[in-house]
mmCIF file with all atom_site columns, C-alpha atoms in Angstrom:
data_model
loop_
_atom_site.group_PDB
_atom_site.id
_atom_site.type_symbol
_atom_site.label_atom_id
_atom_site.label_alt_id
_atom_site.label_comp_id
_atom_site.label_asym_id
_atom_site.label_entity_id
_atom_site.label_seq_id
_atom_site.pdbx_PDB_ins_code
_atom_site.Cartn_x
_atom_site.Cartn_y
_atom_site.Cartn_z
_atom_site.occupancy
_atom_site.B_iso_or_equiv
_atom_site.pdbx_formal_charge
_atom_site.auth_seq_id
_atom_site.auth_comp_id
_atom_site.auth_asym_id
_atom_site.auth_atom_id
_atom_site.pdbx_PDB_model_num
ATOM 1   C CA . ALA J 1 1   ? 4.671   1.876   1.259   1.00 72.00 ? 1   ALA J CA 1
ATOM 2   C CA . GLN J 1 2   ? 5.914   -1.107  0.420   1.00 81.00 ? 2   GLN J CA 1
ATOM 3   C CA . THR J 1 3   ? 9.644   -1.298  -1.584  1.00 91.00 ? 3   THR J CA 1
ATOM 4   C CA . VAL J 1 4   ? 11.078  -4.109  -3.789  1.00 96.00 ? 4   VAL J CA 1
ATOM 5   C CA . THR J 1 5   ? 14.758  -4.071  -4.591  1.00 97.00 ? 5   THR J CA 1
ATOM 6   C CA . GLN J 1 6   ? 16.992  -6.637  -6.475  1.00 97.00 ? 6   GLN J CA 1
ATOM 7   C CA . SER J 1 7   ? 20.590  -5.704  -6.448  1.00 96.00 ? 7   SER J CA 1
ATOM 8   C CA . GLN J 1 8   ? 21.567  -7.804  -9.260  1.00 96.00 ? 8   GLN J CA 1
ATOM 9   C CA . PRO J 1 9   ? 20.252  -6.949  -12.846 1.00 95.00 ? 9   PRO J CA 1
ATOM 10  C CA . GLU J 1 10  ? 21.596  -9.547  -14.277 1.00 97.00 ? 10  GLU J CA 1
ATOM 11  C CA . MET J 1 11  ? 23.288  -12.884 -13.545 1.00 97.00 ? 11  MET J CA 1
ATOM 12  C CA . SER J 1 12  ? 24.858  -15.857 -15.378 1.00 97.00 ? 12  SER J CA 1
ATOM 13  C CA . VAL J 1 13  ? 25.697  -19.185 -14.181 1.00 98.00 ? 13  VAL J CA 1
ATOM 14  C CA . GLN J 1 14  ? 27.237  -22.858 -16.068 1.00 98.00 ? 14  GLN J CA 1
ATOM 15  C CA . GLU J 1 15  ? 24.753  -25.229 -16.576 1.00 98.00 ? 15  GLU J CA 1
ATOM 16  C CA . ALA J 1 16  ? 24.255  -27.477 -13.854 1.00 97.00 ? 16  ALA J CA 1
ATOM 17  C CA . GLU J 1 17  ? 25.491  -24.958 -11.248 1.00 98.00 ? 17  GLU J CA 1
ATOM 18  C CA . THR J 1 18  ? 23.853  -23.271 -8.640  1.00 98.00 ? 18  THR J CA 1
ATOM 19  C CA . VAL J 1 19  ? 23.023  -19.738 -8.905  1.00 98.00 ? 19  VAL J CA 1
ATOM 20  C CA . THR J 1 20  ? 21.246  -17.185 -5.785  1.00 98.00 ? 20  THR J CA 1
ATOM 21  C CA . LEU J 1 21  ? 19.352  -14.208 -7.021  1.00 98.00 ? 21  LEU J CA 1
ATOM 22  C CA . SER J 1 22  ? 18.841  -11.560 -4.205  1.00 98.00 ? 22  SER J CA 1
ATOM 23  C CA . CYS J 1 23  ? 15.592  -9.655  -2.596  1.00 98.00 ? 23  CYS J CA 1
ATOM 24  C CA . THR J 1 24  ? 15.339  -7.608  0.013   1.00 98.00 ? 24  THR J CA 1
ATOM 25  C CA . TYR J 1 25  ? 12.302  -5.894  0.983   1.00 97.00 ? 25  TYR J CA 1
ATOM 26  C CA . ASP J 1 26  ? 11.077  -2.845  3.060   1.00 94.00 ? 26  ASP J CA 1
ATOM 27  C CA . THR J 1 27  ? 7.459   -3.302  5.124   1.00 90.00 ? 27  THR J CA 1
ATOM 28  C CA . SER J 1 28  ? 5.558   -2.590  8.133   1.00 88.00 ? 28  SER J CA 1
ATOM 29  C CA . GLU J 1 29  ? 3.281   -5.308  8.156   1.00 86.00 ? 29  GLU J CA 1
ATOM 30  C CA . SER J 1 30  ? 4.183   -8.556  10.175  1.00 86.00 ? 30  SER J CA 1
ATOM 31  C CA . ASN J 1 31  ? 2.187   -11.097 7.989   1.00 87.00 ? 31  ASN J CA 1
ATOM 32  C CA . TYR J 1 32  ? 2.507   -10.919 4.147   1.00 90.00 ? 32  TYR J CA 1
ATOM 33  C CA . TYR J 1 33  ? 3.366   -13.288 1.079   1.00 92.00 ? 33  TYR J CA 1
ATOM 34  C CA . LEU J 1 34  ? 6.988   -13.328 -1.205  1.00 95.00 ? 34  LEU J CA 1
ATOM 35  C CA . PHE J 1 35  ? 7.155   -14.451 -4.697  1.00 95.00 ? 35  PHE J CA 1
ATOM 36  C CA . TRP J 1 36  ? 9.765   -15.589 -7.028  1.00 97.00 ? 36  TRP J CA 1
ATOM 37  C CA . TYR J 1 37  ? 7.806   -14.897 -10.824 1.00 96.00 ? 37  TYR J CA 1
ATOM 38  C CA . LYS J 1 38  ? 10.171  -15.818 -14.252 1.00 96.00 ? 38  LYS J CA 1
ATOM 39  C CA . GLN J 1 39  ? 9.639   -13.950 -17.082 1.00 95.00 ? 39  GLN J CA 1
ATOM 40  C CA . PRO J 1 40  ? 11.119  -16.028 -20.023 1.00 94.00 ? 40  PRO J CA 1
ATOM 41  C CA . PRO J 1 41  ? 11.364  -14.709 -23.473 1.00 90.00 ? 41  PRO J CA 1
ATOM 42  C CA . SER J 1 42  ? 7.865   -15.403 -24.403 1.00 90.00 ? 42  SER J CA 1
ATOM 43  C CA . ARG J 1 43  ? 6.900   -12.529 -21.589 1.00 90.00 ? 43  ARG J CA 1
ATOM 44  C CA . GLN J 1 44  ? 4.832   -15.069 -19.690 1.00 92.00 ? 44  GLN J CA 1
ATOM 45  C CA . MET J 1 45  ? 4.991   -14.552 -15.810 1.00 93.00 ? 45  MET J CA 1
ATOM 46  C CA . ILE J 1 46  ? 5.038   -17.339 -14.316 1.00 93.00 ? 46  ILE J CA 1
ATOM 47  C CA . LEU J 1 47  ? 4.749   -18.054 -10.428 1.00 92.00 ? 47  LEU J CA 1
ATOM 48  C CA . VAL J 1 48  ? 8.324   -20.281 -8.932  1.00 95.00 ? 48  VAL J CA 1
ATOM 49  C CA . ILE J 1 49  ? 8.099   -20.227 -5.877  1.00 95.00 ? 49  ILE J CA 1
ATOM 50  C CA . ARG J 1 50  ? 5.449   -18.501 -2.688  1.00 94.00 ? 50  ARG J CA 1
ATOM 51  C CA . GLN J 1 51  ? 6.988   -18.188 0.468   1.00 94.00 ? 51  GLN J CA 1
ATOM 52  C CA . GLU J 1 52  ? 4.325   -17.354 3.584   1.00 91.00 ? 52  GLU J CA 1
ATOM 53  C CA . ALA J 1 53  ? 6.252   -14.472 5.769   1.00 92.00 ? 53  ALA J CA 1
ATOM 54  C CA . TYR J 1 54  ? 4.735   -16.431 9.156   1.00 89.00 ? 54  TYR J CA 1
ATOM 55  C CA . LYS J 1 55  ? 5.618   -19.545 8.447   1.00 88.00 ? 55  LYS J CA 1
ATOM 56  C CA . GLN J 1 56  ? 9.569   -20.155 9.894   1.00 84.00 ? 56  GLN J CA 1
ATOM 57  C CA . GLN J 1 57  ? 10.294  -22.891 7.138   1.00 92.00 ? 57  GLN J CA 1
ATOM 58  C CA . ASN J 1 58  ? 11.606  -22.097 3.863   1.00 95.00 ? 58  ASN J CA 1
ATOM 59  C CA . ALA J 1 59  ? 9.756   -22.673 0.887   1.00 94.00 ? 59  ALA J CA 1
ATOM 60  C CA . THR J 1 60  ? 10.989  -25.151 -1.919  1.00 94.00 ? 60  THR J CA 1
ATOM 61  C CA . GLU J 1 61  ? 9.544   -26.687 -5.576  1.00 93.00 ? 61  GLU J CA 1
ATOM 62  C CA . ASN J 1 62  ? 11.961  -28.479 -6.371  1.00 95.00 ? 62  ASN J CA 1
ATOM 63  C CA . ARG J 1 63  ? 15.483  -27.319 -7.880  1.00 97.00 ? 63  ARG J CA 1
ATOM 64  C CA . PHE J 1 64  ? 13.871  -23.884 -6.697  1.00 98.00 ? 64  PHE J CA 1
ATOM 65  C CA . SER J 1 65  ? 14.802  -23.010 -2.893  1.00 97.00 ? 65  SER J CA 1
ATOM 66  C CA . VAL J 1 66  ? 13.964  -19.943 -0.911  1.00 97.00 ? 66  VAL J CA 1
ATOM 67  C CA . ASN J 1 67  ? 16.732  -18.135 2.528   1.00 97.00 ? 67  ASN J CA 1
ATOM 68  C CA . PHE J 1 68  ? 13.901  -16.148 3.662   1.00 97.00 ? 68  PHE J CA 1
ATOM 69  C CA . GLN J 1 69  ? 15.179  -13.792 6.360   1.00 96.00 ? 69  GLN J CA 1
ATOM 70  C CA . LYS J 1 70  ? 12.212  -12.156 8.078   1.00 94.00 ? 70  LYS J CA 1
ATOM 71  C CA . ALA J 1 71  ? 14.466  -9.839  10.112  1.00 94.00 ? 71  ALA J CA 1
ATOM 72  C CA . ALA J 1 72  ? 16.932  -8.979  7.770   1.00 96.00 ? 72  ALA J CA 1
ATOM 73  C CA . LYS J 1 73  ? 13.761  -8.323  5.686   1.00 96.00 ? 73  LYS J CA 1
ATOM 74  C CA . SER J 1 74  ? 15.979  -10.816 2.869   1.00 97.00 ? 74  SER J CA 1
ATOM 75  C CA . PHE J 1 75  ? 14.307  -13.351 0.196   1.00 97.00 ? 75  PHE J CA 1
ATOM 76  C CA . SER J 1 76  ? 17.055  -15.018 -1.850  1.00 98.00 ? 76  SER J CA 1
ATOM 77  C CA . LEU J 1 77  ? 16.329  -17.309 -4.415  1.00 98.00 ? 77  LEU J CA 1
ATOM 78  C CA . LYS J 1 78  ? 19.021  -20.402 -5.081  1.00 98.00 ? 78  LYS J CA 1
ATOM 79  C CA . ILE J 1 79  ? 18.483  -22.249 -8.642  1.00 98.00 ? 79  ILE J CA 1
ATOM 80  C CA . SER J 1 80  ? 20.278  -25.489 -7.887  1.00 98.00 ? 80  SER J CA 1
ATOM 81  C CA . ASP J 1 81  ? 21.355  -27.272 -11.427 1.00 98.00 ? 81  ASP J CA 1
ATOM 82  C CA . SER J 1 82  ? 20.764  -24.790 -14.079 1.00 98.00 ? 82  SER J CA 1
ATOM 83  C CA . GLN J 1 83  ? 19.270  -25.343 -17.082 1.00 98.00 ? 83  GLN J CA 1
ATOM 84  C CA . LEU J 1 84  ? 19.121  -23.808 -19.998 1.00 97.00 ? 84  LEU J CA 1
ATOM 85  C CA . GLY J 1 85  ? 15.260  -23.336 -19.592 1.00 96.00 ? 85  GLY J CA 1
ATOM 86  C CA . ASP J 1 86  ? 16.184  -21.387 -16.588 1.00 97.00 ? 86  ASP J CA 1
ATOM 87  C CA . THR J 1 87  ? 16.949  -18.458 -18.781 1.00 97.00 ? 87  THR J CA 1
ATOM 88  C CA . ALA J 1 88  ? 14.913  -15.677 -18.111 1.00 97.00 ? 88  ALA J CA 1
ATOM 89  C CA . MET J 1 89  ? 14.136  -12.850 -16.253 1.00 96.00 ? 89  MET J CA 1
ATOM 90  C CA . TYR J 1 90  ? 13.184  -13.025 -11.910 1.00 97.00 ? 90  TYR J CA 1
ATOM 91  C CA . PHE J 1 91  ? 11.083  -11.004 -10.408 1.00 96.00 ? 91  PHE J CA 1
ATOM 92  C CA . CYS J 1 92  ? 10.654  -10.799 -6.355  1.00 97.00 ? 92  CYS J CA 1
ATOM 93  C CA . ALA J 1 93  ? 7.352   -9.591  -5.313  1.00 95.00 ? 93  ALA J CA 1
ATOM 94  C CA . PHE J 1 94  ? 5.742   -8.331  -1.981  1.00 93.00 ? 94  PHE J CA 1
ATOM 95  C CA . MET J 1 95  ? 2.073   -8.874  -1.348  1.00 90.00 ? 95  MET J CA 1
ATOM 96  C CA . ASN J 1 96  ? -0.124  -7.041  1.564   1.00 80.00 ? 96  ASN J CA 1
ATOM 97  C CA . PRO J 1 97  ? -3.013  -10.053 2.069   1.00 72.00 ? 97  PRO J CA 1
ATOM 98  C CA . HIS J 1 98  ? -5.266  -7.853  4.451   1.00 70.00 ? 98  HIS J CA 1
ATOM 99  C CA . GLY J 1 99  ? -7.296  -4.669  3.945   1.00 61.00 ? 99  GLY J CA 1
ATOM 100 C CA . GLY J 1 100 ? -6.372  -1.501  3.607   1.00 61.00 ? 100 GLY J CA 1
ATOM 101 C CA . THR J 1 101 ? -5.179  0.349   -0.260  1.00 60.00 ? 101 THR J CA 1
ATOM 102 C CA . SER J 1 102 ? -2.571  -2.559  -0.725  1.00 62.00 ? 102 SER J CA 1
ATOM 103 C CA . TYR J 1 103 ? -4.865  -4.880  -0.525  1.00 67.00 ? 103 TYR J CA 1
ATOM 104 C CA . GLY J 1 104 ? -3.609  -7.664  -3.332  1.00 77.00 ? 104 GLY J CA 1
ATOM 105 C CA . LYS J 1 105 ? -1.034  -5.520  -4.859  1.00 84.00 ? 105 LYS J CA 1
ATOM 106 C CA . LEU J 1 106 ? 1.628   -7.068  -5.783  1.00 89.00 ? 106 LEU J CA 1
ATOM 107 C CA . THR J 1 107 ? 5.169   -5.007  -5.394  1.00 91.00 ? 107 THR J CA 1
ATOM 108 C CA . PHE J 1 108 ? 7.181   -5.811  -7.612  1.00 93.00 ? 108 PHE J CA 1
ATOM 109 C CA . GLY J 1 109 ? 11.595  -5.521  -7.684  1.00 95.00 ? 109 GLY J CA 1
ATOM 110 C CA . GLN J 1 110 ? 13.065  -3.977  -11.146 1.00 94.00 ? 110 GLN J CA 1
ATOM 111 C CA . GLY J 1 111 ? 13.715  -7.467  -11.573 1.00 95.00 ? 111 GLY J CA 1
ATOM 112 C CA . THR J 1 112 ? 17.336  -9.593  -12.454 1.00 96.00 ? 112 THR J CA 1
ATOM 113 C CA . ILE J 1 113 ? 18.277  -11.450 -15.925 1.00 96.00 ? 113 ILE J CA 1
ATOM 114 C CA . LEU J 1 114 ? 19.737  -14.708 -15.648 1.00 98.00 ? 114 LEU J CA 1
ATOM 115 C CA . THR J 1 115 ? 21.806  -16.607 -18.497 1.00 98.00 ? 115 THR J CA 1
ATOM 116 C CA . VAL J 1 116 ? 22.534  -19.529 -18.034 1.00 98.00 ? 116 VAL J CA 1
ATOM 117 C CA . HIS J 1 117 ? 25.289  -20.893 -20.417 1.00 97.00 ? 117 HIS J CA 1
ATOM 118 C CA . PRO J 1 118 ? 26.245  -24.571 -21.924 1.00 96.00 ? 118 PRO J CA 1
ATOM 119 C CA . ASP C 2 1   ? -3.003  -21.952 -21.050 1.00 74.00 ? 1   ASP C CA 1
ATOM 120 C CA . SER C 2 2   ? -2.871  -19.801 -17.235 1.00 75.00 ? 2   SER C CA 1
ATOM 121 C CA . GLY C 2 3   ? -6.893  -19.938 -16.999 1.00 90.00 ? 3   GLY C CA 1
ATOM 122 C CA . VAL C 2 4   ? -6.637  -16.368 -17.344 1.00 96.00 ? 4   VAL C CA 1
ATOM 123 C CA . THR C 2 5   ? -7.130  -14.763 -20.905 1.00 96.00 ? 5   THR C CA 1
ATOM 124 C CA . GLN C 2 6   ? -6.333  -11.975 -22.201 1.00 97.00 ? 6   GLN C CA 1
ATOM 125 C CA . THR C 2 7   ? -7.118  -10.090 -26.150 1.00 97.00 ? 7   THR C CA 1
ATOM 126 C CA . PRO C 2 8   ? -5.954  -9.011  -28.169 1.00 97.00 ? 8   PRO C CA 1
ATOM 127 C CA . LYS C 2 9   ? -2.025  -9.952  -27.876 1.00 96.00 ? 9   LYS C CA 1
ATOM 128 C CA . HIS C 2 10  ? -0.658  -7.441  -30.249 1.00 97.00 ? 10  HIS C CA 1
ATOM 129 C CA . LEU C 2 11  ? -2.130  -4.071  -31.257 1.00 97.00 ? 11  LEU C CA 1
ATOM 130 C CA . ILE C 2 12  ? -0.769  -1.635  -33.101 1.00 97.00 ? 12  ILE C CA 1
ATOM 131 C CA . THR C 2 13  ? -2.387  1.775   -33.355 1.00 97.00 ? 13  THR C CA 1
ATOM 132 C CA . ALA C 2 14  ? -1.671  5.762   -33.688 1.00 98.00 ? 14  ALA C CA 1
ATOM 133 C CA . THR C 2 15  ? -1.186  8.241   -31.513 1.00 98.00 ? 15  THR C CA 1
ATOM 134 C CA . GLY C 2 16  ? -4.295  9.600   -30.169 1.00 98.00 ? 16  GLY C CA 1
ATOM 135 C CA . GLN C 2 17  ? -6.215  6.444   -30.867 1.00 98.00 ? 17  GLN C CA 1
ATOM 136 C CA . ARG C 2 18  ? -8.341  4.461   -28.070 1.00 98.00 ? 18  ARG C CA 1
ATOM 137 C CA . VAL C 2 19  ? -7.989  0.996   -27.870 1.00 98.00 ? 19  VAL C CA 1
ATOM 138 C CA . THR C 2 20  ? -9.766  -1.437  -25.426 1.00 98.00 ? 20  THR C CA 1
ATOM 139 C CA . LEU C 2 21  ? -7.793  -4.441  -23.677 1.00 98.00 ? 21  LEU C CA 1
ATOM 140 C CA . ARG C 2 22  ? -9.751  -7.139  -22.065 1.00 98.00 ? 22  ARG C CA 1
ATOM 141 C CA . CYS C 2 23  ? -9.780  -9.737  -19.606 1.00 98.00 ? 23  CYS C CA 1
ATOM 142 C CA . SER C 2 24  ? -11.097 -12.790 -18.845 1.00 97.00 ? 24  SER C CA 1
ATOM 143 C CA . PRO C 2 25  ? -10.087 -13.884 -15.206 1.00 96.00 ? 25  PRO C CA 1
ATOM 144 C CA . ARG C 2 26  ? -9.215  -17.603 -14.226 1.00 94.00 ? 26  ARG C CA 1
ATOM 145 C CA . SER C 2 27  ? -13.030 -19.793 -13.179 1.00 92.00 ? 27  SER C CA 1
ATOM 146 C CA . GLY C 2 28  ? -13.695 -18.926 -9.172  1.00 89.00 ? 28  GLY C CA 1
ATOM 147 C CA . ASP C 2 29  ? -11.387 -15.721 -8.661  1.00 91.00 ? 29  ASP C CA 1
ATOM 148 C CA . LEU C 2 30  ? -13.104 -12.578 -8.558  1.00 90.00 ? 30  LEU C CA 1
ATOM 149 C CA . SER C 2 31  ? -9.668  -9.964  -8.275  1.00 91.00 ? 31  SER C CA 1
ATOM 150 C CA . VAL C 2 32  ? -8.833  -9.000  -11.797 1.00 94.00 ? 32  VAL C CA 1
ATOM 151 C CA . TYR C 2 33  ? -5.728  -6.462  -11.325 1.00 95.00 ? 33  TYR C CA 1
ATOM 152 C CA . TRP C 2 34  ? -3.695  -4.588  -14.582 1.00 97.00 ? 34  TRP C CA 1
ATOM 153 C CA . TYR C 2 35  ? -0.248  -3.672  -14.670 1.00 96.00 ? 35  TYR C CA 1
ATOM 154 C CA . GLN C 2 36  ? 1.611   -2.119  -17.238 1.00 96.00 ? 36  GLN C CA 1
ATOM 155 C CA . GLN C 2 37  ? 5.687   -3.615  -18.144 1.00 95.00 ? 37  GLN C CA 1
ATOM 156 C CA . SER C 2 38  ? 7.590   -0.957  -19.809 1.00 90.00 ? 38  SER C CA 1
ATOM 157 C CA . LEU C 2 39  ? 10.853  -1.201  -20.951 1.00 77.00 ? 39  LEU C CA 1
ATOM 158 C CA . ASP C 2 40  ? 12.537  1.271   -18.837 1.00 67.00 ? 40  ASP C CA 1
ATOM 159 C CA . GLN C 2 41  ? 9.780   1.037   -15.936 1.00 68.00 ? 41  GLN C CA 1
ATOM 160 C CA . GLY C 2 42  ? 9.265   -2.356  -14.087 1.00 82.00 ? 42  GLY C CA 1
ATOM 161 C CA . LEU C 2 43  ? 5.986   -4.149  -13.618 1.00 90.00 ? 43  LEU C CA 1
ATOM 162 C CA . GLN C 2 44  ? 3.757   -1.087  -12.193 1.00 91.00 ? 44  GLN C CA 1
ATOM 163 C CA . PHE C 2 45  ? 0.519   -2.019  -10.923 1.00 91.00 ? 45  PHE C CA 1
ATOM 164 C CA . LEU C 2 46  ? -2.476  0.140   -12.402 1.00 94.00 ? 46  LEU C CA 1
ATOM 165 C CA . ILE C 2 47  ? -5.344  -0.937  -11.081 1.00 94.00 ? 47  ILE C CA 1
ATOM 166 C CA . GLN C 2 48  ? -7.410  -3.385  -8.785  1.00 93.00 ? 48  GLN C CA 1
ATOM 167 C CA . TYR C 2 49  ? -10.833 -4.845  -9.311  1.00 93.00 ? 49  TYR C CA 1
ATOM 168 C CA . TYR C 2 50  ? -13.318 -7.184  -6.510  1.00 91.00 ? 50  TYR C CA 1
ATOM 169 C CA . ASN C 2 51  ? -16.094 -8.467  -7.834  1.00 92.00 ? 51  ASN C CA 1
ATOM 170 C CA . GLY C 2 52  ? -17.262 -5.812  -10.325 1.00 94.00 ? 52  GLY C CA 1
ATOM 171 C CA . GLU C 2 53  ? -15.911 -2.801  -7.644  1.00 93.00 ? 53  GLU C CA 1
ATOM 172 C CA . GLU C 2 54  ? -12.900 -0.743  -7.921  1.00 92.00 ? 54  GLU C CA 1
ATOM 173 C CA . ARG C 2 55  ? -10.428 -2.178  -4.968  1.00 89.00 ? 55  ARG C CA 1
ATOM 174 C CA . ALA C 2 56  ? -7.266  -0.290  -5.420  1.00 88.00 ? 56  ALA C CA 1
ATOM 175 C CA . LYS C 2 57  ? -5.698  2.455   -7.543  1.00 89.00 ? 57  LYS C CA 1
ATOM 176 C CA . GLY C 2 58  ? -2.089  2.339   -8.427  1.00 89.00 ? 58  GLY C CA 1
ATOM 177 C CA . ASN C 2 59  ? -0.257  4.753   -10.973 1.00 83.00 ? 59  ASN C CA 1
ATOM 178 C CA . ILE C 2 60  ? -2.816  5.052   -13.927 1.00 92.00 ? 60  ILE C CA 1
ATOM 179 C CA . LEU C 2 61  ? -3.127  8.076   -16.314 1.00 94.00 ? 61  LEU C CA 1
ATOM 180 C CA . GLU C 2 62  ? -5.815  10.012  -16.586 1.00 95.00 ? 62  GLU C CA 1
ATOM 181 C CA . ARG C 2 63  ? -6.452  8.872   -19.437 1.00 97.00 ? 63  ARG C CA 1
ATOM 182 C CA . PHE C 2 64  ? -6.639  5.308   -18.818 1.00 97.00 ? 64  PHE C CA 1
ATOM 183 C CA . SER C 2 65  ? -9.336  3.547   -17.210 1.00 96.00 ? 65  SER C CA 1
ATOM 184 C CA . ALA C 2 66  ? -10.825 0.188   -16.005 1.00 97.00 ? 66  ALA C CA 1
ATOM 185 C CA . GLN C 2 67  ? -14.118 -2.037  -15.337 1.00 97.00 ? 67  GLN C CA 1
ATOM 186 C CA . GLN C 2 68  ? -14.852 -5.078  -14.500 1.00 97.00 ? 68  GLN C CA 1
ATOM 187 C CA . PHE C 2 69  ? -18.531 -6.584  -15.670 1.00 97.00 ? 69  PHE C CA 1
ATOM 188 C CA . PRO C 2 70  ? -20.999 -8.809  -13.670 1.00 96.00 ? 70  PRO C CA 1
ATOM 189 C CA . ASP C 2 71  ? -19.781 -12.202 -15.831 1.00 95.00 ? 71  ASP C CA 1
ATOM 190 C CA . LEU C 2 72  ? -15.986 -11.088 -13.974 1.00 96.00 ? 72  LEU C CA 1
ATOM 191 C CA . HIS C 2 73  ? -14.055 -10.012 -17.060 1.00 96.00 ? 73  HIS C CA 1
ATOM 192 C CA . SER C 2 74  ? -12.757 -6.534  -16.972 1.00 98.00 ? 74  SER C CA 1
ATOM 193 C CA . GLU C 2 75  ? -11.361 -4.685  -20.044 1.00 98.00 ? 75  GLU C CA 1
ATOM 194 C CA . LEU C 2 76  ? -8.660  -1.130  -19.569 1.00 98.00 ? 76  LEU C CA 1
ATOM 195 C CA . ASN C 2 77  ? -9.757  1.619   -21.944 1.00 98.00 ? 77  ASN C CA 1
ATOM 196 C CA . LEU C 2 78  ? -6.455  3.726   -22.918 1.00 98.00 ? 78  LEU C CA 1
ATOM 197 C CA . SER C 2 79  ? -7.542  6.937   -24.733 1.00 97.00 ? 79  SER C CA 1
ATOM 198 C CA . SER C 2 80  ? -5.572  9.807   -26.143 1.00 97.00 ? 80  SER C CA 1
ATOM 199 C CA . LEU C 2 81  ? -2.642  7.158   -27.035 1.00 98.00 ? 81  LEU C CA 1
ATOM 200 C CA . GLU C 2 82  ? 0.592   8.797   -26.995 1.00 97.00 ? 82  GLU C CA 1
ATOM 201 C CA . LEU C 2 83  ? 4.493   6.894   -28.120 1.00 96.00 ? 83  LEU C CA 1
ATOM 202 C CA . GLY C 2 84  ? 4.864   6.506   -24.137 1.00 93.00 ? 84  GLY C CA 1
ATOM 203 C CA . ASP C 2 85  ? 2.194   4.256   -23.362 1.00 96.00 ? 85  ASP C CA 1
ATOM 204 C CA . SER C 2 86  ? 3.962   1.231   -25.448 1.00 96.00 ? 86  SER C CA 1
ATOM 205 C CA . ALA C 2 87  ? 4.505   -1.813  -23.326 1.00 96.00 ? 87  ALA C CA 1
ATOM 206 C CA . LEU C 2 88  ? 3.413   -4.946  -22.278 1.00 97.00 ? 88  LEU C CA 1
ATOM 207 C CA . TYR C 2 89  ? -0.337  -4.811  -20.716 1.00 98.00 ? 89  TYR C CA 1
ATOM 208 C CA . PHE C 2 90  ? -0.859  -7.609  -17.783 1.00 97.00 ? 90  PHE C CA 1
ATOM 209 C CA . CYS C 2 91  ? -3.805  -9.286  -16.416 1.00 97.00 ? 91  CYS C CA 1
ATOM 210 C CA . ALA C 2 92  ? -4.059  -11.273 -13.599 1.00 95.00 ? 92  ALA C CA 1
ATOM 211 C CA . SER C 2 93  ? -6.704  -12.832 -11.371 1.00 94.00 ? 93  SER C CA 1
ATOM 212 C CA . SER C 2 94  ? -6.647  -14.101 -8.091  1.00 88.00 ? 94  SER C CA 1
ATOM 213 C CA . PRO C 2 95  ? -9.058  -16.068 -5.455  1.00 82.00 ? 95  PRO C CA 1
ATOM 214 C CA . PRO C 2 96  ? -10.807 -14.221 -2.646  1.00 73.00 ? 96  PRO C CA 1
ATOM 215 C CA . PRO C 2 97  ? -8.517  -13.743 -0.084  1.00 69.00 ? 97  PRO C CA 1
ATOM 216 C CA . PRO C 2 98  ? -5.524  -13.029 -2.506  1.00 67.00 ? 98  PRO C CA 1
ATOM 217 C CA . SER C 2 99  ? -2.234  -15.440 -1.854  1.00 72.00 ? 99  SER C CA 1
ATOM 218 C CA . GLY C 2 100 ? -0.533  -15.390 -5.252  1.00 79.00 ? 100 GLY C CA 1
ATOM 219 C CA . TYR C 2 101 ? -2.122  -14.324 -8.869  1.00 86.00 ? 101 TYR C CA 1
ATOM 220 C CA . THR C 2 102 ? -2.671  -16.213 -12.282 1.00 91.00 ? 102 THR C CA 1
ATOM 221 C CA . PHE C 2 103 ? -1.360  -13.737 -14.765 1.00 94.00 ? 103 PHE C CA 1
ATOM 222 C CA . GLY C 2 104 ? -2.238  -13.857 -18.413 1.00 95.00 ? 104 GLY C CA 1
ATOM 223 C CA . SER C 2 105 ? -0.260  -13.614 -21.491 1.00 95.00 ? 105 SER C CA 1
ATOM 224 C CA . GLY C 2 106 ? -0.204  -9.931  -21.879 1.00 96.00 ? 106 GLY C CA 1
ATOM 225 C CA . THR C 2 107 ? -1.351  -7.547  -24.909 1.00 97.00 ? 107 THR C CA 1
ATOM 226 C CA . ARG C 2 108 ? 1.711   -6.385  -26.079 1.00 96.00 ? 108 ARG C CA 1
ATOM 227 C CA . LEU C 2 109 ? 0.639   -2.299  -27.392 1.00 97.00 ? 109 LEU C CA 1
ATOM 228 C CA . THR C 2 110 ? 2.603   -0.670  -29.989 1.00 97.00 ? 110 THR C CA 1
ATOM 229 C CA . VAL C 2 111 ? 1.836   3.217   -30.519 1.00 97.00 ? 111 VAL C CA 1
ATOM 230 C CA . VAL C 2 112 ? 3.284   4.479   -33.539 1.00 97.00 ? 112 VAL C CA 1
#
């Protein structure tokens, strides 16, 4: 079974600075997807970024980028130029896109609460 | 609007009662997933349906059941409710093959 671990329960950063959230996972699969989801106080789950394991290049979406280290099973999220609207809970998640009982299931980490201070 | 519609948004009910949560997936998505988010449990996978068939099951209690109808909307039925069932219940959908989800806005269930 896959597991996802986020070792930082809470993080804080000053507006306009950069912050990195950590995530590690465990799987025996060679091809899979990794995600970062954001959950603001509204509780809506918002996809921030997606990484396909077979792609060497790290995914980027505007101010958000990942550092994907497949051998180390590490998937960190870097937020540049932090904004007050980035304040949220951030979840790392793993998906097995292939067949079997875990097909399509998202396994989430416990989340990291990020607070951006003015 | 994410395209995934969940109703109702809020539900308050008494212990021992039964409720039904409804989800309409995004147009074109065949898979529907249900997740439970409690304060101390994070996001827990409950069950997945694909084109009307149950595809995968997580730690779903026997008091809970779900189904997906021919029009692809899904319902999650929770019965004999306990205080500990109070949580945010999310529905999400994905196209085949799955490469990411779109989440609904959730149903907040409070059992009193």
